[in-house]
Coordinates of C-alpha atoms in Angstrom, one line a residue:
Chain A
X489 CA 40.5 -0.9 -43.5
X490 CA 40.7 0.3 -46.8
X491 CA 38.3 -1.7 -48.7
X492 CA 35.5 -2.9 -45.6
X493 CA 34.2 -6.2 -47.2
X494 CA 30.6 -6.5 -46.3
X495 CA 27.2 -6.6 -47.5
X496 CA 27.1 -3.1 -49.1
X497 CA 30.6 -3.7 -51.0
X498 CA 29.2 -6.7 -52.6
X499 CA 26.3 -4.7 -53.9
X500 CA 28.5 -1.7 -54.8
X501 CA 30.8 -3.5 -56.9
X502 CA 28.4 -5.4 -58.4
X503 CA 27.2 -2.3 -60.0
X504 CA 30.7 -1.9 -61.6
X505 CA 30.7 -5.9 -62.9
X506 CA 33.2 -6.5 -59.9
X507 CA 35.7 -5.3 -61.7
X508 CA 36.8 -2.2 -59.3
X509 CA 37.7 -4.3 -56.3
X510 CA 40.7 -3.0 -54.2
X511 CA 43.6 -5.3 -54.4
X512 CA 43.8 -7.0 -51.1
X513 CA 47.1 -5.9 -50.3
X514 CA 49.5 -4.0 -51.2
X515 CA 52.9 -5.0 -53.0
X516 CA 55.6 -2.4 -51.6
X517 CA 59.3 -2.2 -52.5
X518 CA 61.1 -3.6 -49.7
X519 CA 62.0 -0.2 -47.5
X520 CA 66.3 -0.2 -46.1
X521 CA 65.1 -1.3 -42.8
X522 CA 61.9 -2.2 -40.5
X523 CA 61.8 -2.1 -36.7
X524 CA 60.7 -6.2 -37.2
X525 CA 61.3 -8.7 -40.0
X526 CA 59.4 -11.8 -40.1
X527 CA 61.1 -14.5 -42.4
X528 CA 58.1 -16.4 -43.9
X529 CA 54.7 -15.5 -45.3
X530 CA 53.0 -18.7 -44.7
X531 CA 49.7 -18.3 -42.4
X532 CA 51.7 -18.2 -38.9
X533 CA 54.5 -15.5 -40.3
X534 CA 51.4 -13.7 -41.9
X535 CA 49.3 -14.5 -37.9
X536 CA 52.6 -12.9 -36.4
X537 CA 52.4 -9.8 -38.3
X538 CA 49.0 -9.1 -37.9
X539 CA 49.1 -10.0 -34.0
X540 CA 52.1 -8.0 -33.4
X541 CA 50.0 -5.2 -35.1
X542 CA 46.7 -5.4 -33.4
X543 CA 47.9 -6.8 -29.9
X544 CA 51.5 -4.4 -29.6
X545 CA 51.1 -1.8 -31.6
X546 CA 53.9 -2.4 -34.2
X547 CA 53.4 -1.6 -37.3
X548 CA 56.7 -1.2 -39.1
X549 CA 57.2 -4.8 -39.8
X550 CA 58.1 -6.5 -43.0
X551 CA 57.1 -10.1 -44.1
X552 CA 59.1 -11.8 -46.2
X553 CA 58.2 -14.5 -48.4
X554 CA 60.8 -16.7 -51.2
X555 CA 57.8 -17.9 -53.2
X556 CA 54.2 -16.5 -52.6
X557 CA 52.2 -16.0 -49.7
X558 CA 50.4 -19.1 -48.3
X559 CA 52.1 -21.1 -51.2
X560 CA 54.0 -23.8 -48.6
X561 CA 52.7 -25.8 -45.8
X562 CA 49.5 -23.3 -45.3
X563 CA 48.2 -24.5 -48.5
X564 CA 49.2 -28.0 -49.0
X565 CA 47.5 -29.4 -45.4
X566 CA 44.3 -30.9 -44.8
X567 CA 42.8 -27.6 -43.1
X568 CA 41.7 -29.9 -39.5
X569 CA 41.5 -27.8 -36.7
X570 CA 41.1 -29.4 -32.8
X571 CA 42.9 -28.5 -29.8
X572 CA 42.5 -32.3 -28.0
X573 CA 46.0 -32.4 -26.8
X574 CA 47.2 -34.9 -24.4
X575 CA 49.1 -32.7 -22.1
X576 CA 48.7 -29.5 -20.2
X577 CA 51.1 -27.4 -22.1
X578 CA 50.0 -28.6 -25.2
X579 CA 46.4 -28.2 -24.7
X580 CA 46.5 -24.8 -23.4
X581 CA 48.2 -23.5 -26.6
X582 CA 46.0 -25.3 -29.3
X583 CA 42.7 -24.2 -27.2
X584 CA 44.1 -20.7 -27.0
X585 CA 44.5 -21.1 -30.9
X586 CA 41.3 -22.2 -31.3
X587 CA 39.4 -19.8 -29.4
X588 CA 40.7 -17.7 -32.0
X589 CA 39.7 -19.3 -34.9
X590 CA 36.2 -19.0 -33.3
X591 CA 35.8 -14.9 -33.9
X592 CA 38.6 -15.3 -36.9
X593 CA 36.2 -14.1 -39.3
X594 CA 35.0 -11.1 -37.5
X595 CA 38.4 -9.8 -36.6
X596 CA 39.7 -10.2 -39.7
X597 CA 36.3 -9.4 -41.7
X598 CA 37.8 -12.2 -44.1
X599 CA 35.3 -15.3 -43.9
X600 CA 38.4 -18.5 -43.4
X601 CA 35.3 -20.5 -43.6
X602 CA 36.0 -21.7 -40.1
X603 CA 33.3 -24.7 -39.7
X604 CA 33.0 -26.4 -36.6
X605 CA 31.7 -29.9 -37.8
X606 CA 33.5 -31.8 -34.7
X607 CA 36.3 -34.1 -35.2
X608 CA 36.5 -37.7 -33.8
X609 CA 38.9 -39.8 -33.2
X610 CA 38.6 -43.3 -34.1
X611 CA 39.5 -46.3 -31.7
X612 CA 40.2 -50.0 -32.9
X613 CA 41.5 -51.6 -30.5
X614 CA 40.9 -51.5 -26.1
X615 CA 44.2 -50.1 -25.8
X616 CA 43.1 -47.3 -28.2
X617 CA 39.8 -46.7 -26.4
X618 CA 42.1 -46.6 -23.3
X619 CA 44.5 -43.8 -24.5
X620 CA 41.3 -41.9 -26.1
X621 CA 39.2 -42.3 -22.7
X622 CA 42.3 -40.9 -21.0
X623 CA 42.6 -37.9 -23.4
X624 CA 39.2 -36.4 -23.4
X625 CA 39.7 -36.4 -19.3
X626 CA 42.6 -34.6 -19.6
X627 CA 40.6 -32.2 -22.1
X628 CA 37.3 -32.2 -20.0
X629 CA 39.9 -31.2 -17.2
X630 CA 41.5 -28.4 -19.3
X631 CA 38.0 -26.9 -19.7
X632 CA 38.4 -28.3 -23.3
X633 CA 35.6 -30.4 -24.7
X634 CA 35.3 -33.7 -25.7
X635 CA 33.4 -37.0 -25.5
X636 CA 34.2 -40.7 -26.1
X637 CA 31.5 -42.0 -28.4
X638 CA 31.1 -46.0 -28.4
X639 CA 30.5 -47.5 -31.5
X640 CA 26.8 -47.3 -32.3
X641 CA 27.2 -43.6 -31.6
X642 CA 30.1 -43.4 -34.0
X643 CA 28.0 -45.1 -36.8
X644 CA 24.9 -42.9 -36.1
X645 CA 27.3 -39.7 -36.9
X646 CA 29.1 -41.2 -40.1
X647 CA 27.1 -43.5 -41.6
X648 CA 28.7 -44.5 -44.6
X649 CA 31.5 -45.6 -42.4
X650 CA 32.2 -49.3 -41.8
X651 CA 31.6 -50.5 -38.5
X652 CA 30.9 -54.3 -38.9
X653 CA 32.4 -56.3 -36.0
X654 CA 34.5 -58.0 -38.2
X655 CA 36.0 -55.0 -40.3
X656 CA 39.5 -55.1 -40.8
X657 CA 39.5 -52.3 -38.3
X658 CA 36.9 -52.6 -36.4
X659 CA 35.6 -49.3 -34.5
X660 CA 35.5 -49.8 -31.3
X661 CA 34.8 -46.1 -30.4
X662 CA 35.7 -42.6 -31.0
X663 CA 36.7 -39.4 -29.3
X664 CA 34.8 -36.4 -30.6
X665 CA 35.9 -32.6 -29.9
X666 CA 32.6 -30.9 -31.7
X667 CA 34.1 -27.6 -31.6
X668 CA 37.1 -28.7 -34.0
X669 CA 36.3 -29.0 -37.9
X670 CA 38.4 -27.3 -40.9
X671 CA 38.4 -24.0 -42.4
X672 CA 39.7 -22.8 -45.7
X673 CA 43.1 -23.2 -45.8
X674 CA 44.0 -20.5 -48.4
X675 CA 41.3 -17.5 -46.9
X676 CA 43.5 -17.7 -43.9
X677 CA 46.9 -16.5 -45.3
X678 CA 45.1 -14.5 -47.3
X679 CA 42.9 -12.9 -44.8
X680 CA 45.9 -12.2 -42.4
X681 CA 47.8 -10.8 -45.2
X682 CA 45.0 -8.3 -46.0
X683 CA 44.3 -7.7 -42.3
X684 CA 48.2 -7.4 -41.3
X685 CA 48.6 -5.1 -44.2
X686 CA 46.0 -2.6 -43.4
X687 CA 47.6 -2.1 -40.3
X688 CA 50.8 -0.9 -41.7
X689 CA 52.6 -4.3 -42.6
X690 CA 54.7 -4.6 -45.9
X691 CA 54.4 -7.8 -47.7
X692 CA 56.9 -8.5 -49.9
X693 CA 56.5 -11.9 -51.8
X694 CA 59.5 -13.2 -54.4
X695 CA 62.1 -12.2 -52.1
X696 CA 64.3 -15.3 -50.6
X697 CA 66.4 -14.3 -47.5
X698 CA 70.0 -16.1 -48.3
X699 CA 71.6 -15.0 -44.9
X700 CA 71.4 -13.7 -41.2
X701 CA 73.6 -10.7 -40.3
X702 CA 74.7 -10.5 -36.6
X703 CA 77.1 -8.1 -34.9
X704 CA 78.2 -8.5 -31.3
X705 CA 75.8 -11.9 -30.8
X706 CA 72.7 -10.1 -32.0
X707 CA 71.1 -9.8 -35.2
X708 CA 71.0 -6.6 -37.8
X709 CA 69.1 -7.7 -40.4
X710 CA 68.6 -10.0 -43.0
X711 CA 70.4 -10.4 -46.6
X712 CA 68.0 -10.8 -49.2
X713 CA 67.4 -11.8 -53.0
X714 CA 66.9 -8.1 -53.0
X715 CA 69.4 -6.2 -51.1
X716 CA 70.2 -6.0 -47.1
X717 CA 66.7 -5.5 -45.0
X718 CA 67.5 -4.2 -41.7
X719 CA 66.1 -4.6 -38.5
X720 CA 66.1 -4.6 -34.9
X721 CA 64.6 -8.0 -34.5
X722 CA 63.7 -11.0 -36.8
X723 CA 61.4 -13.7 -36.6
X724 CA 61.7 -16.7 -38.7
X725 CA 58.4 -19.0 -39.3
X726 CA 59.8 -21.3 -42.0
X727 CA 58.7 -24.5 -41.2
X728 CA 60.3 -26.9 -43.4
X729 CA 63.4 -24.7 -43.8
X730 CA 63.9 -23.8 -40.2
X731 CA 67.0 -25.7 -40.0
X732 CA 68.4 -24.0 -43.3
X733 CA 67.4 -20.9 -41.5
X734 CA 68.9 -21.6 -38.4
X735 CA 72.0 -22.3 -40.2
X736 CA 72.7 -19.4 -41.6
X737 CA 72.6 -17.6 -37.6
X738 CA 75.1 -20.0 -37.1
X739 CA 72.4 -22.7 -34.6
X740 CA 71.8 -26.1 -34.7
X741 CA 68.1 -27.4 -34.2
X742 CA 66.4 -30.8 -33.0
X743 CA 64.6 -30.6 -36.5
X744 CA 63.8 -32.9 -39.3
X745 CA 62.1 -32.0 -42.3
X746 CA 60.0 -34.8 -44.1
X747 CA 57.5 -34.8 -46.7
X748 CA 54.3 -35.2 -45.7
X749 CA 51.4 -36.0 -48.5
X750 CA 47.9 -35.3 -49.2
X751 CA 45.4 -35.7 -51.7
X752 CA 41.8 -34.7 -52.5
X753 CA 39.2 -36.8 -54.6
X754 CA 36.9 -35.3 -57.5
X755 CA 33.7 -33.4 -55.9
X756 CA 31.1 -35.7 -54.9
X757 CA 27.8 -34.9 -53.3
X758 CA 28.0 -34.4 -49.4
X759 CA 28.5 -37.7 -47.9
X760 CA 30.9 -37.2 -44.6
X761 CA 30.0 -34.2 -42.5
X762 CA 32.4 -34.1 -40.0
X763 CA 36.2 -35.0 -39.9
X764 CA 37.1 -38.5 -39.2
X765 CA 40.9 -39.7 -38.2
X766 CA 42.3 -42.8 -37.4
X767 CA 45.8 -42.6 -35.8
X768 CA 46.0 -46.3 -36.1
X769 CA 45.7 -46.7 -39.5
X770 CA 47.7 -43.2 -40.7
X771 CA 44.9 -41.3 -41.8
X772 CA 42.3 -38.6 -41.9
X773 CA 39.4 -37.8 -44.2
X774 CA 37.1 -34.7 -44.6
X775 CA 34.9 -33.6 -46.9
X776 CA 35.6 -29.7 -48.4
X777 CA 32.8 -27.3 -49.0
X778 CA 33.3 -28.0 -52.7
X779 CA 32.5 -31.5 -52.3
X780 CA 36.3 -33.2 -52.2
X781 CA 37.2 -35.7 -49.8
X782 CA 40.6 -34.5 -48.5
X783 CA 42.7 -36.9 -47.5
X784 CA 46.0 -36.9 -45.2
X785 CA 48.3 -39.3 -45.4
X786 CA 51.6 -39.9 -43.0
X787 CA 55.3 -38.9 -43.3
X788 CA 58.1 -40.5 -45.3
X789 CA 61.1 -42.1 -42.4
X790 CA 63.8 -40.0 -44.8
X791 CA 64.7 -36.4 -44.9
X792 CA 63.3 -34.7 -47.6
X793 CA 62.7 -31.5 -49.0
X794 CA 61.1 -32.2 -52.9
X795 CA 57.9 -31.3 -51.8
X796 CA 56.2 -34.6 -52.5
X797 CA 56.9 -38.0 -51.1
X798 CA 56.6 -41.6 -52.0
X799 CA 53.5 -43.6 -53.6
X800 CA 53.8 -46.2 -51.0
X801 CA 52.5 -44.1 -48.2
X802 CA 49.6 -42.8 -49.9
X803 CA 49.2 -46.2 -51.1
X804 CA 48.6 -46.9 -47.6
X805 CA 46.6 -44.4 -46.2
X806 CA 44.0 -45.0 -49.0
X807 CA 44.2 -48.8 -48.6
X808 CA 43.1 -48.1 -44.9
X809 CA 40.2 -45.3 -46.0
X810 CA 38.8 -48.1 -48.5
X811 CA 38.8 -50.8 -45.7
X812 CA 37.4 -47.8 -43.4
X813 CA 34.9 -46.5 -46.0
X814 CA 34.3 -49.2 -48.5
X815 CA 32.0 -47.0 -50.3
X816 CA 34.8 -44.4 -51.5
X817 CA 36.6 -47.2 -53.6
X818 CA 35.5 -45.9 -56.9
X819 CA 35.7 -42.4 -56.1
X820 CA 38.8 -41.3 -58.4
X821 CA 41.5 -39.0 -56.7
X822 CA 42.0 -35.8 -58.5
X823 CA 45.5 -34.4 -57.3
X824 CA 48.2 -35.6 -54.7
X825 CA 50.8 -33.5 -53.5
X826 CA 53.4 -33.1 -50.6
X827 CA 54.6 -30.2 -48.1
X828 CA 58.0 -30.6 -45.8
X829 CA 57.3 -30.4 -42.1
X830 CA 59.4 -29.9 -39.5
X831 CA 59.4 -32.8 -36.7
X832 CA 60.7 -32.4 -33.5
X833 CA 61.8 -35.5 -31.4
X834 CA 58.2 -34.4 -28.5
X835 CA 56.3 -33.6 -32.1
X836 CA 55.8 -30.1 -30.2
X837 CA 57.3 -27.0 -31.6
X838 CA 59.6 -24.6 -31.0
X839 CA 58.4 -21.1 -30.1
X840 CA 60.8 -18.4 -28.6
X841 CA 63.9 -17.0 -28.1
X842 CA 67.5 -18.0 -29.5
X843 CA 71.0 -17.7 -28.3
X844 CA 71.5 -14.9 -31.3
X845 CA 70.0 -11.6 -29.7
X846 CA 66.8 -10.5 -31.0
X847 CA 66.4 -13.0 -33.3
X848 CA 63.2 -15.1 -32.9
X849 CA 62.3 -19.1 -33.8
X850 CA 58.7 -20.3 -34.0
X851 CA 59.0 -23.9 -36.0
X852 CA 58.8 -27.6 -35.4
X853 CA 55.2 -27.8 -35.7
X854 CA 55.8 -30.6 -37.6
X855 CA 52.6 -32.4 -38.8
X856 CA 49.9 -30.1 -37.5
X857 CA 50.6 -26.5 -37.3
X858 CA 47.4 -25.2 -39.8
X859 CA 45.3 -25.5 -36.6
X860 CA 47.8 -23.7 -34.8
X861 CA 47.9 -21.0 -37.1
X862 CA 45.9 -17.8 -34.8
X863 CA 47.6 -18.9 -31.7
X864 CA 51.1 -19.5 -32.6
X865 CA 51.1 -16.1 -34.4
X866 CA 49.4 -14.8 -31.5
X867 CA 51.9 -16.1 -28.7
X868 CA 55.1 -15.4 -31.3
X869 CA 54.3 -11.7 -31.7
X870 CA 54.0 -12.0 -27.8
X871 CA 57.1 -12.6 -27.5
X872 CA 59.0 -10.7 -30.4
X873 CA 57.5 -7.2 -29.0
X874 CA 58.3 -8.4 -25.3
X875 CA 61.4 -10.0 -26.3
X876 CA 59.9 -12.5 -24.0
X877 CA 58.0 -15.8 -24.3
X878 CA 54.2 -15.4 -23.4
X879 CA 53.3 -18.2 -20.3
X880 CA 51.4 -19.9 -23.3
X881 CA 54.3 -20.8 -24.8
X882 CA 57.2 -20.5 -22.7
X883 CA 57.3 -24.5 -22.2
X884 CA 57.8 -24.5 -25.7
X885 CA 61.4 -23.3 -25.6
X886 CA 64.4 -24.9 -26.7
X887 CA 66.3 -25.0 -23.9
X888 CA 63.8 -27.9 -23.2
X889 CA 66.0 -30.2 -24.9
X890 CA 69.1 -29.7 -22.8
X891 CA 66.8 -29.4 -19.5
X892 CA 64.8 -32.7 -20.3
X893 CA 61.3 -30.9 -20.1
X894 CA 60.1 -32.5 -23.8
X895 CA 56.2 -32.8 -23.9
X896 CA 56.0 -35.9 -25.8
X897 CA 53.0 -35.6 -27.7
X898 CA 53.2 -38.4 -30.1
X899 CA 49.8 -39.8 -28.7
X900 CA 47.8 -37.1 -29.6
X901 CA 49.7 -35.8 -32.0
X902 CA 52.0 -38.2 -33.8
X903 CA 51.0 -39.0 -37.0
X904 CA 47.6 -38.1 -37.7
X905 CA 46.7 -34.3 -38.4
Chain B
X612 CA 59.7 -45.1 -54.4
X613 CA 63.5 -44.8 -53.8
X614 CA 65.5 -48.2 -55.4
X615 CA 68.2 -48.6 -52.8
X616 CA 71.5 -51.0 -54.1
X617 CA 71.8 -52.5 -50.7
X618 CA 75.6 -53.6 -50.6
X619 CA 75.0 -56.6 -49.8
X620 CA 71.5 -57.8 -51.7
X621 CA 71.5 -55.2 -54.6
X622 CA 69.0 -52.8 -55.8
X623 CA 65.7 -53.6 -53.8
X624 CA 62.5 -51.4 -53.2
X625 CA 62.2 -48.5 -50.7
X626 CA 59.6 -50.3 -48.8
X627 CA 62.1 -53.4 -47.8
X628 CA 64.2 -50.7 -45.8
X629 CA 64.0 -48.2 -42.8
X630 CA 65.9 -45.1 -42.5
X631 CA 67.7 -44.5 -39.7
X632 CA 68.6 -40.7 -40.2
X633 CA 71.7 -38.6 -40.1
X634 CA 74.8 -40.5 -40.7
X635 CA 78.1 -40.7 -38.6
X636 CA 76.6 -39.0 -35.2
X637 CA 79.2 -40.2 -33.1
X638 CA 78.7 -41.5 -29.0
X639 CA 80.3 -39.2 -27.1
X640 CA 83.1 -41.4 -25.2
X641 CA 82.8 -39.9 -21.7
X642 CA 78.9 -38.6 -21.6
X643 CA 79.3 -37.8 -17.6
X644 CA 81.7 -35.2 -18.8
X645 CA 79.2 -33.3 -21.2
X646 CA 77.3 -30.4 -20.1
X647 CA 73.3 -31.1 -20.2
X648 CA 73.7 -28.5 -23.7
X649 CA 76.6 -31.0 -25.0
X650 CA 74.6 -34.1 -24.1
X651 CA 71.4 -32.4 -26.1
X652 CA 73.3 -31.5 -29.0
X653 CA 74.7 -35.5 -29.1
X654 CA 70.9 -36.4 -28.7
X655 CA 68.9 -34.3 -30.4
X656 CA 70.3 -31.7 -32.8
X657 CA 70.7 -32.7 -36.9
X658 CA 72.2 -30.8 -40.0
X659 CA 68.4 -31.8 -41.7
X660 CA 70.7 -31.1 -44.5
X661 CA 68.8 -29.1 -47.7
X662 CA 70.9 -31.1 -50.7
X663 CA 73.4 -33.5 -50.2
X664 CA 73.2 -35.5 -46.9
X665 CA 74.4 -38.8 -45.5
X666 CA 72.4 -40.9 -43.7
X667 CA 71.8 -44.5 -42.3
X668 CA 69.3 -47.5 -43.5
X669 CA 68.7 -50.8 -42.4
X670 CA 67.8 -53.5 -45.1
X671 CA 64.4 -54.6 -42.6
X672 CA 62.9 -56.6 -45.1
X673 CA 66.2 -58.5 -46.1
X674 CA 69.5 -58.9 -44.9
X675 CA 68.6 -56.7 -41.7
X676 CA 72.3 -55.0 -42.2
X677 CA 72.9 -51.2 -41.5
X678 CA 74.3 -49.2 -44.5
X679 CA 75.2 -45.6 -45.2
X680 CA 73.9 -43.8 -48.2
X681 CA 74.5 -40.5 -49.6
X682 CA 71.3 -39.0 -51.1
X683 CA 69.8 -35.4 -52.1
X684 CA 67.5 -34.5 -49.9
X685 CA 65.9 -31.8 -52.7
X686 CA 66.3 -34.3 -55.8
X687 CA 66.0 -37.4 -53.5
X688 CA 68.9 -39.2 -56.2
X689 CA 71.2 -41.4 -54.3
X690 CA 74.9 -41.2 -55.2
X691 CA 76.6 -43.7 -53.6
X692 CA 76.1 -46.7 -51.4
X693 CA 78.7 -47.7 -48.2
X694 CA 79.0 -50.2 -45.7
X695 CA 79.4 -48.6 -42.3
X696 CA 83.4 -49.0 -41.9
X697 CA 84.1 -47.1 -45.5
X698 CA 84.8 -43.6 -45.4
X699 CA 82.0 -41.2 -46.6
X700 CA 82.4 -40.3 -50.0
X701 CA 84.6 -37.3 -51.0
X702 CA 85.5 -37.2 -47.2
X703 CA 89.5 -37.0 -46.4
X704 CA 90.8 -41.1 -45.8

């Protein structure tokens, strides 16, 4: 690496007033062709890059972002990161993913300020306890961890939170996956873009692709605000656009894209050290470093792509944080915003091949794909180098939708992220 | 918040409605003569239109009638209101 970010770099460049720091990466003119294109500079186009890199050896590989890097979905979620999926399939890929984010850091000497303060679950009703009881077994049976807390235990961990008997939702339990917590949202595109690009990979940000180009049923390359990029394969991690995406190849996906908000308070002093989510009541609540509560809120029913989304679903997922923190009434919200997500009818995504040759879909992770991030960029170089989906995420095909094989996640992960 | 002119109440609040996605998806008449790849694309696959896109709501929280509207899914304006047996706008009669 070019510029080795360490202990001895921050006293080296604090002799020069830290004003002689390497740029992170590099900004090249888009070359006439690469051997792979990834569509997309978001954290898992970024992830793919870097993996295909490190894990395959390919290096001549272009990322190509409309806007800036990290600019969409990986910098407008709420940063939670758990792999307590319901189901085998899903399970296996999140836990993959987050035995990643565990030596993130290290590998890509970029601190993503990965924090493993747990994450629980909360319960309000038996029928919730029931679903959460039967979710940490299936985790605790996937060799991932969890435990179902009872109420006391619950209060004990958060106590600011309201757990009176006669709340309006009472807390009748939690699951709790200690190993899950956040990390810094932004470090992580930016890490992978500075790791990815010391391996070889061009970065080009400002650069929207407007078409596919295809000759005999495979793909040659992408048309581009900036001239024809060709290539012998393409990947495409656009999230929200996928289906605009898949369009212009010509394909049809199982996609919707809806706004989904969030919002972050003014800094207060620490108060909520672990990450608490209620399915129930459409919400989730964390506290940042900087001393924000971040708040998620769910998804507007209508299609949307105007990046933001309407007052009365923040309106409710605040109404339920009061009720579940009465204590955070009078703290004053500082900014709200929206990201498009792309839902699939299982809430599972899409990772894998297409009918167009060479030409590569990783999308639908709908409402929680930051978590994802290391492990869907990991499995989707997999299978661009191999031309081949990895076991990890070959049930995430989708043919699954013309054989029936959906993995309906919408317990674990429907609406809260 | 969206203020949808239901055809039949007039313009009422987003929250009184649900949205029952993409518009004039069609039943295939003989499904045991689809291919599993036909039935899926019936099923499951949408335009998820970028721009202008028609699509279905129900008036939940008042007459319970199913409408069509035609809305911009960047912009989020609606341009026109239909009952379910008029013709799409612009589209050939």
């Amino acid at each position: 690496m070019r510029n080795r970010y360490s202990i001895f770099s921050l006293a080296r460049n604090a002799l020069s007033y830290h004003e002689d720091w390497q740029t992170a990466w590099r900004s090249p003119e888009p070359r006439s062709r690469y051997d792979v294109v990834i569509v997309g500079g978001g954290g898992h186009g970024l992830a793919t890059a870097y993996y295909l890199a490190r894990e395959h050896g390919i290096t001549d590989v272009a990322v190509i972002e409309k806007g800036w890097i990290g600019g969409g979905n990986t910098g407008r979620n709420t940063t939670i990161v758990r792999s307590n999926y319901l189901w085998d399939e899903a399970t296996h890929l999140y836990e993959k993913s987050l035995q990643l984010w565990e030596g993130l850091s290290q590998d890509l000497n970029y601190n993503v300020m990965f924090s493993q303060r747990g994450v629980l679950n909360l319960g309000h009703s038996l029928q919730d306890m029931r679903d959460i009881e039967r979710r940490v077994n299936a985790n605790r049976l996937n060799g991932v961890d969890g435990e179902v807390l009872n109420t006391a235990q619950v209060k004990a961990m958060v106590p600011v939170i309201n757990a009176s008997p006669d709340a309006r939702y009472p807390i009748m339990g939690a699951s709790l996956q200690r190993r899950g917590g956040i990390a810094r949202h932004d470090a992580v595109a930016w890490g992978f873009a500075r790791a990815a690009d010391a391996r070889g990979v061009d970065i080009i940000q400002k650069c929207e692709v407007t078409g596919i180009r295809r000759k005999n049923g495979r793909v040659v390359g992408v048309e581009t605000g900036r001239g024809f990029i060709g290539a012998n394969k393409v990947g495409v991690v656009t999230a929200g656009n996928s289906s605009v995406v898949a369009a212009m190849a010509g394909l049809r996906f199982p996609i919707e894209s809806h706004p989904l908000q969030a919002l972050v308070s003014e800094p207060i002093k620490p108060v909520l050290n672990t990450v608490v989510m209620s399915n129930a009541v459409h919400g989730y609540i964390s506290q940042s470093d900087k001393g924000d509560l971040v708040i998620g809120a769910g998804i507007d029913a209508y299609v949307g792509y105007g990046q933001r989304g309407s007052f009365s679903i923040i309106e409710g997922t605040l109404a339920a944080i009061v009720e579940l923190f009465p204590t955070f009434s009078r703290v004053r919200m500082n900014r709200q915003w929206g990201g498009i997500v792309d839902v699939c009818p299982d809430a599972c995504p899409i990772i894998g091949l297409t009918p167009v040759g060479n030409l590569y879909f990783n999308c639908g992770w709908g409402t929680g794909g930051f978590k994802a991030t290391p492990g869907s960029g990991w499995a989707f170089a997999h299978t661009i180098a191999r031309d081949c989906p990895h076991e990890l995420n070959a049930p995430f095909s989708l043919e699954r939708f013309s054989t029936g094989h959906l993995i309906d996640e919408h317990g674990a992960a429907g609406v809260a992220h | 918040m969206l203020i949808i002119d239901c055809p039949w109440c007039g313009p009422r609040e987003q929250t009184e409605f649900s949205c029952g996605g993409e518009a004039h998806i069609v039943r295939p008449v003989d499904p045991d003569s689809l291919t599993d790849e036909q039935w899926a694309d019936y099923l499951f696959m949408r335009k998820n239109t970028r721009g202008p896109h028609l699509e279905q709501w129900v008036h939940t929280y008042g007459c319970r009638r199913w409408f069509n509207v035609a809305r911009d899914t960047v912009t989020y304006r609606i341009t026109a209101v239909y009952k379910p047996d008029e013709p799409a706008p612009g589209s050939p009669e």
